[in-house]
Amino acid sequence: MTIHKLMVKDIRNLEALTIEPSPFINILYGLNGSGKTSVLEAIHLLGLARSFRSNRVKPVIRKDQQKCTVFGQVRHSGSAVLNVGVSRALQDENFQIRVSGENLRSTSALAQHLPLQLINPDTFRLLEGSPKDRRQFLDWGVFHVKQRDFIPLWKRLQKALKQRNSLLRHGRMSSSINRSTIAQISSELQVWNSELVKASEAVHQLRDEYFEQLKPVFHEVLSQLTELSGISLKYYRGWDKERSFSEVLAESLEKDIQSGYSQSGPQRADIRVRIDGTNAIDTLSRGQLKLVVCALKLAQGMLFYRKTGKQCVFLVDDLPSELDAPHRKALCAILQNMKTQVFITCVEQSALADCWLPEVYVKVFHVKQGRLEANEQIYPGREIRQAESLEIEHE
Ligand SMILES: Nc1ncnc2c1ncn2[C@@H]1O[C@H](COP(=O)(O)OP(=O)(O)OP(=O)(O)O)[C@@H](O)[C@H]1O
Ligand SMILES: [Mg+2]
């Protein structure tokens, strides 16, 4: 998928702009505070109806405005262009999504039209942060590659888990947790346990299959990015691998009642990244951590393409930060070879000047106080290309 045309209205400091990006590499450069990340945020909003910088809608909407809108013409390979529009308003935490003239109610339906991968300075959180971030990363792949199977299973899992937790909390409120309380809750839980076990095992199986496919692609990308060796990836399913999930649920019942929630299951799954047997985050430098995370995200994009024939759009915020010139070049080379659409931000345009192959269509935008100017850039060996139409609209 590629964004053929992007229109942004009232997102952060972007008042109104229209751009026609390159289907391959787009560079947005400009001073601090000029609006580079805001453009990426607008694209994120178009793909997921939410920002990657804030859970709240207020900070995303331009000061003193009531709503923000982003509109994109999204081209799917070999098919027509889809018109996608997303608006968010101050008074309403909900979103309005329109795809080809129809209102959509779910963000998962939207996400199918514009799969995105984000690499930004917070990307380290994938390794340093909570398992939730890593589960979300894994589920991005399972969702996009095995959509039809995954969504209904995911809903079943959430429902069974919610019901089980609600019964557990009910049990916790009993005056004393003794054998008879446990026996009573255990019998009430039976129906939900059985549903939970089925959905959990099915979700685990999809994740496991996807993860096994991702691992070799990750190692392939990592070796193109860095000399770093000894990195291993492991998937933890959320319960003891030696025992069945029903056994684990039965054994942990008393603890689950005491805490009021299910302590094991796919909601506790994780990916563990290790280097020579130690935790990667305790050993690797910041730059190395960033390379590992980049390799994970690039591998996901590659696997998505290999499995579905579709490309995702990469948003790379502040690419040069913490990467030296050889690693920057290696990362740019992979992005170019993927022939996917990429939006990259940087402060100094020169930081990425020698990273592009002559045949790659690189479009450069100079971001100045919330406005974008197309800036013709000649890279070594590349023909001078006229900037495609770029209009800047002002209210
Ligand atoms: N809701 C808002 N309304 C108006 N302006 C805003 C709003 N939120 C943030 N800004 C301003 O928008 C500007 C652009 O921010 P943005 O993060 O996009 O800059 P940037 O070009 O990525 O900068 P940097 O190089 O520092 O990362 C900043 O000056 C910021 O203060
Ligand atoms: Mg920024």
Coordinates of C-alpha atoms and ligand atoms in Angstrom, one line a residue:
M1 CA 0.0 0.0 0.0
T2 CA 1.2 3.5 -0.7
I3 CA -0.2 6.9 0.2
H4 CA -0.6 8.6 -3.1
K5 CA -1.9 11.9 -1.7
L6 CA -2.1 13.1 1.9
M7 CA -4.2 16.0 3.2
V8 CA -3.8 17.2 6.8
K9 CA -5.9 19.7 8.6
D10 CA -5.3 21.0 12.1
I11 CA -3.0 18.4 13.5
R12 CA -0.5 19.9 16.0
N13 CA 1.1 22.9 14.2
L14 CA 0.0 21.7 10.7
E15 CA -2.8 24.0 9.7
A16 CA -3.6 22.7 6.2
L17 CA -1.4 20.9 3.9
T18 CA -1.5 18.6 0.9
I19 CA 1.3 16.5 -0.4
E20 CA 1.8 13.9 -3.0
P21 CA 4.6 11.7 -1.6
S22 CA 7.0 9.4 -3.4
P23 CA 5.8 5.8 -3.4
F24 CA 9.3 5.0 -2.1
I25 CA 11.5 7.3 0.0
N26 CA 10.2 10.6 1.5
I27 CA 12.5 12.7 3.6
L28 CA 11.1 15.4 5.8
Y29 CA 13.8 17.7 7.2
G30 CA 13.7 20.9 9.2
L31 CA 14.5 22.6 12.5
N32 CA 13.3 21.4 15.9
G33 CA 9.7 22.1 16.4
S34 CA 9.0 22.7 12.7
G35 CA 6.4 19.9 12.4
K36 CA 8.2 16.8 11.1
T37 CA 6.9 14.4 13.7
S38 CA 3.5 15.9 13.3
V39 CA 3.4 14.8 9.7
L40 CA 4.2 11.2 10.8
E41 CA 1.6 11.5 13.5
A42 CA -1.0 12.5 10.8
I43 CA -0.2 9.4 8.8
H44 CA -0.4 7.3 11.9
L45 CA -3.9 8.8 12.5
L46 CA -4.8 7.9 9.0
G47 CA -3.8 4.3 9.5
L48 CA -5.0 3.7 13.1
A49 CA -7.2 6.6 14.1
R50 CA -4.9 7.4 17.0
S51 CA -1.6 9.2 17.6
F52 CA 1.6 7.4 18.7
R53 CA 2.5 10.3 21.0
S54 CA -0.6 10.7 23.1
N55 CA -3.6 8.6 24.1
R56 CA -5.6 11.8 24.4
V57 CA -7.1 13.6 21.4
K58 CA -6.7 17.1 22.8
P59 CA -3.0 17.5 22.3
V60 CA -3.2 16.3 18.7
I61 CA -5.7 18.9 17.6
R62 CA -4.2 22.2 16.7
K63 CA -4.5 24.8 19.4
D64 CA -7.9 26.6 19.5
Q65 CA -9.4 24.2 17.0
Q66 CA -12.3 21.8 17.6
K67 CA -11.3 18.9 15.4
C68 CA -8.5 17.5 13.2
T69 CA -8.8 15.6 10.0
V70 CA -6.5 13.6 7.8
F71 CA -7.4 12.3 4.4
G72 CA -5.4 10.0 2.1
Q73 CA -5.6 8.4 -1.2
V74 CA -4.2 4.9 -0.6
R75 CA -3.2 2.8 -3.5
H76 CA -3.2 -1.0 -3.0
S77 CA -0.9 -2.9 -5.3
G78 CA -2.8 -3.6 -8.6
S79 CA -6.0 -2.2 -7.4
A80 CA -7.8 1.1 -7.4
V81 CA -7.1 4.0 -5.1
L82 CA -9.1 4.1 -1.8
N83 CA -10.1 7.4 -0.3
V84 CA -9.5 7.2 3.5
G85 CA -10.5 9.9 5.9
V86 CA -10.2 10.1 9.7
S87 CA -11.4 12.9 12.0
R88 CA -11.2 13.4 15.7
A89 CA -13.0 16.0 17.6
L90 CA -12.4 17.6 21.0
Q91 CA -15.9 17.0 22.4
D92 CA -15.9 13.4 21.5
E93 CA -13.3 10.7 22.3
N94 CA -14.6 8.8 19.3
F95 CA -13.3 9.0 15.8
Q96 CA -14.9 9.3 12.5
I97 CA -13.6 7.0 9.8
R98 CA -14.6 7.0 6.2
V99 CA -13.3 4.6 3.6
S100 CA -14.5 5.1 0.0
G101 CA -17.6 6.9 1.2
E102 CA -18.6 4.4 3.9
N103 CA -18.4 5.0 7.6
L104 CA -16.3 2.4 9.4
R105 CA -16.8 1.7 13.1
S106 CA -13.7 -0.2 14.0
T107 CA -10.1 0.7 13.8
S108 CA -9.1 -2.9 12.9
A109 CA -11.0 -2.5 9.7
L110 CA -9.1 0.7 9.1
A111 CA -5.8 -0.8 9.9
Q112 CA -6.2 -3.3 7.1
H113 CA -6.2 -0.5 4.6
L114 CA -3.0 1.1 5.7
P115 CA -0.6 -1.2 7.6
L116 CA 2.0 0.9 9.3
Q117 CA 5.4 0.3 11.0
L118 CA 6.7 3.0 13.2
I119 CA 10.4 3.4 14.2
N120 CA 11.0 6.4 16.5
P121 CA 13.2 7.3 19.4
D122 CA 10.7 5.5 21.7
T123 CA 11.2 2.4 19.8
F124 CA 13.6 1.1 22.5
R125 CA 10.5 0.6 24.6
L126 CA 9.9 -2.5 22.6
L127 CA 12.8 -4.1 24.5
E128 CA 12.9 -2.1 27.6
G129 CA 9.2 -1.6 28.3
S130 CA 6.5 -3.9 29.4
P131 CA 5.6 -7.2 27.7
K132 CA 2.4 -5.5 26.5
D133 CA 4.5 -3.6 23.9
R134 CA 6.1 -6.8 22.7
R135 CA 2.7 -8.6 22.6
Q136 CA 1.3 -5.7 20.5
F137 CA 4.3 -6.0 18.2
L138 CA 3.7 -9.8 17.8
D139 CA 0.0 -9.4 17.3
W140 CA 0.5 -6.8 14.6
G141 CA 2.0 -9.5 12.5
V142 CA -0.5 -12.2 13.4
F143 CA -3.3 -9.7 12.8
H144 CA -2.1 -8.6 9.4
V145 CA -0.9 -12.0 8.2
K146 CA -3.6 -14.3 9.6
Q147 CA -6.4 -11.7 9.9
R148 CA -9.3 -14.0 9.2
D149 CA -8.4 -16.5 11.9
F150 CA -7.0 -14.1 14.4
I151 CA -9.8 -11.5 14.9
P152 CA -12.6 -13.9 15.9
L153 CA -10.3 -15.9 18.1
W154 CA -9.0 -12.7 19.7
K155 CA -12.6 -11.6 20.5
R156 CA -13.4 -15.0 22.0
L157 CA -10.3 -14.9 24.1
Q158 CA -11.1 -11.4 25.4
K159 CA -14.7 -12.4 26.3
A160 CA -13.7 -15.6 28.1
L161 CA -11.0 -13.9 30.0
K162 CA -13.3 -11.0 31.1
Q163 CA -15.9 -13.5 32.3
R164 CA -13.4 -15.6 34.2
N165 CA -11.8 -12.5 35.8
S166 CA -15.2 -11.2 36.8
L167 CA -16.0 -14.5 38.6
L168 CA -12.6 -14.5 40.2
R169 CA -13.1 -11.0 41.6
H170 CA -16.5 -12.1 42.8
G171 CA -14.8 -14.9 44.6
R172 CA -12.2 -12.6 46.1
M173 CA -15.0 -10.6 47.7
S174 CA -16.3 -13.6 49.6
S175 CA -15.7 -13.3 53.4
S176 CA -13.2 -16.1 53.4
I177 CA -11.4 -18.1 50.7
N178 CA -11.7 -21.6 52.0
R179 CA -12.1 -25.0 50.3
S180 CA -15.8 -24.7 49.8
T181 CA -15.5 -21.2 48.3
I182 CA -12.8 -22.5 45.9
A183 CA -14.9 -25.5 45.0
Q184 CA -17.9 -23.3 44.3
I185 CA -16.0 -20.9 42.1
S186 CA -14.3 -23.7 40.4
S187 CA -17.6 -25.2 39.3
E188 CA -18.9 -21.7 38.2
L189 CA -15.7 -21.2 36.2
Q190 CA -15.9 -24.5 34.4
V191 CA -17.7 -23.1 31.3
W192 CA -15.5 -20.1 31.0
N193 CA -12.3 -22.2 31.7
S194 CA -13.1 -24.5 28.8
E195 CA -13.8 -21.6 26.4
L196 CA -10.6 -19.8 27.7
V197 CA -8.5 -22.9 27.2
K198 CA -9.7 -23.4 23.6
A199 CA -9.3 -19.7 22.6
S200 CA -5.9 -19.4 24.4
E201 CA -4.4 -22.5 22.7
A202 CA -5.6 -21.3 19.3
V203 CA -4.2 -17.8 19.8
H204 CA -1.0 -19.3 21.0
Q205 CA -0.7 -21.5 18.0
L206 CA -1.2 -18.6 15.6
R207 CA 1.4 -16.5 17.5
D208 CA 3.8 -19.4 17.6
E209 CA 3.5 -20.1 13.9
Y210 CA 4.0 -16.5 13.1
F211 CA 6.9 -16.1 15.4
E212 CA 8.7 -19.1 13.9
Q213 CA 8.4 -17.4 10.5
L214 CA 9.5 -14.1 11.8
K215 CA 12.7 -15.4 13.5
P216 CA 14.7 -16.3 10.3
V217 CA 13.7 -13.0 8.6
F218 CA 14.8 -11.1 11.7
H219 CA 18.2 -12.8 11.6
E220 CA 18.5 -12.1 7.9
V221 CA 17.8 -8.4 8.4
L222 CA 20.0 -8.1 11.5
S223 CA 23.0 -9.5 9.7
Q224 CA 22.5 -6.8 7.0
L225 CA 22.3 -4.1 9.6
T226 CA 25.1 -5.0 12.0
E227 CA 27.9 -7.3 12.8
L228 CA 26.3 -8.0 16.1
S229 CA 26.1 -11.8 16.8
G230 CA 24.7 -14.0 19.5
I231 CA 21.2 -12.5 19.5
S232 CA 18.4 -14.9 20.1
L233 CA 14.6 -14.4 20.1
K234 CA 12.3 -16.5 22.2
Y235 CA 8.6 -16.5 22.4
Y236 CA 6.9 -17.2 25.8
R237 CA 3.3 -18.2 25.4
G238 CA 2.2 -17.0 28.9
W239 CA 2.1 -20.3 30.7
D240 CA 4.5 -23.1 31.6
K241 CA 5.5 -24.9 28.4
E242 CA 5.7 -28.2 30.1
R243 CA 2.1 -28.2 31.2
S244 CA -1.3 -27.9 29.5
F245 CA -3.2 -24.7 30.1
S246 CA -6.1 -26.4 31.8
E247 CA -3.6 -27.9 34.4
V248 CA -2.1 -24.5 34.9
L249 CA -5.5 -22.9 35.4
A250 CA -6.6 -25.5 37.9
E251 CA -3.3 -25.2 39.9
S252 CA -3.4 -21.4 40.1
L253 CA -7.1 -21.1 41.0
E254 CA -6.5 -20.2 44.6
K255 CA -3.9 -17.5 43.7
D256 CA -6.1 -16.3 40.9
I257 CA -9.0 -15.8 43.3
Q258 CA -6.7 -14.0 45.8
S259 CA -5.5 -11.6 43.1
G260 CA -8.9 -11.4 41.3
Y261 CA -7.5 -12.0 37.8
S262 CA -6.0 -14.8 35.7
Q263 CA -2.3 -14.8 36.2
S264 CA -1.4 -17.1 33.3
G265 CA -2.4 -17.2 29.7
P266 CA -1.9 -15.5 26.4
Q267 CA -2.4 -12.1 28.0
R268 CA 1.0 -12.7 29.7
A269 CA 2.8 -13.8 26.5
D270 CA 6.2 -12.1 25.7
I271 CA 9.1 -12.1 23.4
R272 CA 12.5 -12.4 25.0
V273 CA 15.6 -11.0 23.3
R274 CA 18.9 -12.3 24.6
I275 CA 22.5 -11.9 23.6
D276 CA 24.9 -14.8 24.5
G277 CA 22.5 -15.9 27.2
T278 CA 22.0 -12.5 28.9
N279 CA 19.2 -10.0 28.6
A280 CA 19.8 -7.8 25.6
I281 CA 18.7 -4.7 27.4
D282 CA 21.3 -5.2 30.1
T283 CA 24.2 -5.6 27.6
L284 CA 23.6 -3.7 24.4
S285 CA 24.4 -0.1 23.8
R286 CA 21.6 2.3 22.9
G287 CA 22.6 2.3 19.2
Q288 CA 22.7 -1.5 19.2
L289 CA 19.3 -1.8 20.9
K290 CA 17.9 0.5 18.3
L291 CA 19.4 -1.7 15.5
V292 CA 17.8 -4.8 17.0
V293 CA 14.4 -3.1 17.2
C294 CA 14.8 -1.8 13.7
A295 CA 15.6 -5.3 12.6
L296 CA 12.4 -6.6 14.3
K297 CA 10.3 -4.0 12.6
L298 CA 11.8 -4.3 9.2
A299 CA 11.5 -8.1 9.4
Q300 CA 7.8 -7.7 10.2
G301 CA 7.4 -5.6 7.1
M302 CA 9.3 -8.1 5.0
L303 CA 7.4 -11.1 6.2
F304 CA 4.1 -9.2 5.7
Y305 CA 5.1 -8.7 2.1
R306 CA 6.2 -12.3 1.6
K307 CA 3.0 -13.7 3.1
T308 CA 0.5 -11.3 1.6
G309 CA 2.1 -9.6 -1.4
K310 CA 1.3 -6.3 0.3
Q311 CA 3.6 -3.6 1.6
C312 CA 3.3 -1.6 4.8
V313 CA 4.3 2.0 5.1
F314 CA 7.3 2.8 7.3
L315 CA 7.4 5.9 9.5
V316 CA 10.9 6.5 10.7
D317 CA 11.1 9.5 13.0
D318 CA 14.5 11.0 13.6
L319 CA 16.4 8.3 11.8
P320 CA 19.9 9.6 12.4
S321 CA 19.6 9.8 16.1
E322 CA 21.9 7.3 17.8
L323 CA 23.0 5.7 14.6
D324 CA 26.4 6.2 13.1
A325 CA 26.9 6.8 9.4
P326 CA 27.5 3.1 8.4
H327 CA 24.5 1.9 10.3
R328 CA 22.3 4.7 8.9
K329 CA 23.4 3.7 5.4
A330 CA 22.7 0.0 6.1
L331 CA 19.2 0.8 7.4
C332 CA 18.4 3.1 4.4
A333 CA 19.7 0.3 2.0
I334 CA 17.3 -2.2 3.5
L335 CA 14.4 0.2 3.2
Q336 CA 15.2 1.0 -0.4
N337 CA 15.5 -2.7 -1.3
M338 CA 12.1 -3.4 0.2
K339 CA 10.6 -1.0 -2.3
T340 CA 8.1 0.1 0.3
Q341 CA 6.9 3.6 1.0
V342 CA 8.9 5.3 3.7
F343 CA 8.6 8.6 5.5
I344 CA 11.8 9.6 7.3
T345 CA 12.4 12.7 9.4
C346 CA 15.7 14.3 10.3
V347 CA 16.9 17.7 11.3
E348 CA 19.8 18.0 8.9
Q349 CA 19.2 16.9 5.4
S350 CA 22.9 16.2 4.9
A351 CA 22.7 13.4 7.5
L352 CA 21.0 11.2 4.9
A353 CA 22.4 12.7 1.7
D354 CA 24.6 9.8 0.7
C355 CA 22.3 7.0 1.6
W356 CA 20.3 6.6 -1.6
L357 CA 20.7 4.5 -4.7
P358 CA 20.5 6.5 -8.0
E359 CA 17.4 4.7 -9.2
V360 CA 15.4 5.2 -6.1
Y361 CA 12.7 8.0 -6.2
V362 CA 13.5 10.1 -3.2
K363 CA 11.3 13.0 -2.5
V364 CA 12.5 15.6 -0.1
F365 CA 10.3 18.0 1.9
H366 CA 11.6 20.9 3.9
V367 CA 9.4 21.5 6.9
K368 CA 9.2 25.1 8.1
Q369 CA 6.8 26.2 10.8
G370 CA 4.1 23.7 10.0
R371 CA 4.5 24.1 6.2
L372 CA 6.1 21.8 3.7
E373 CA 8.1 22.9 0.7
A374 CA 9.3 20.5 -1.9
N375 CA 13.0 20.8 -2.2
E376 CA 14.7 19.4 -5.2
Q377 CA 17.6 17.3 -4.2
I378 CA 20.1 15.7 -6.4
Y379 CA 21.7 12.6 -5.0
P380 CA 24.9 11.2 -6.5
G381 CA 24.1 9.7 -9.8
R382 CA 20.5 10.5 -9.7
E383 CA 18.7 12.4 -12.4
I384 CA 17.2 15.7 -11.5
R385 CA 13.5 15.1 -11.2
Q386 CA 10.9 17.8 -11.2
A387 CA 9.1 18.0 -7.8
E388 CA 5.6 16.5 -8.3
S389 CA 2.8 18.8 -7.6
L390 CA 2.8 20.0 -4.1
E391 CA 0.4 22.6 -2.9
I392 CA 0.2 24.2 0.4
E393 CA -3.2 25.3 1.4
H394 CA -4.0 28.0 3.9
E395 CA -7.3 28.8 5.4
Ligands
LIG1 N1 -1.9 21.0 19.7 C1 -0.9 21.8 19.2 N2 -1.3 22.9 18.5 C2 -0.4 23.7 17.9 N3 1.0 23.4 18.0 C3 1.4 22.3 18.6 C4 0.4 21.5 19.3 N4 1.1 20.4 19.8 C5 2.4 20.7 19.6 N5 2.6 21.8 18.9 C6 3.8 22.4 18.3 O1 4.0 21.8 17.1 C7 5.4 22.0 16.7 C8 5.9 20.8 15.9 O2 6.1 19.7 16.7 P1 6.8 18.4 16.1 O3 7.0 17.5 17.3 O4 6.1 18.0 14.9 O5 8.3 19.0 15.7 P2 9.5 18.3 15.0 O6 9.7 19.0 13.7 O7 9.3 16.9 15.0 O8 10.7 18.7 16.0 P3 11.9 17.9 16.6 O9 13.0 18.0 15.5 O10 12.3 18.6 17.8 O11 11.5 16.5 16.8 C9 6.1 22.3 18.0 O12 6.6 23.6 18.0 C10 5.1 22.1 19.1 O13 5.3 22.9 20.2
MG2 MG 10.2 15.3 16.0

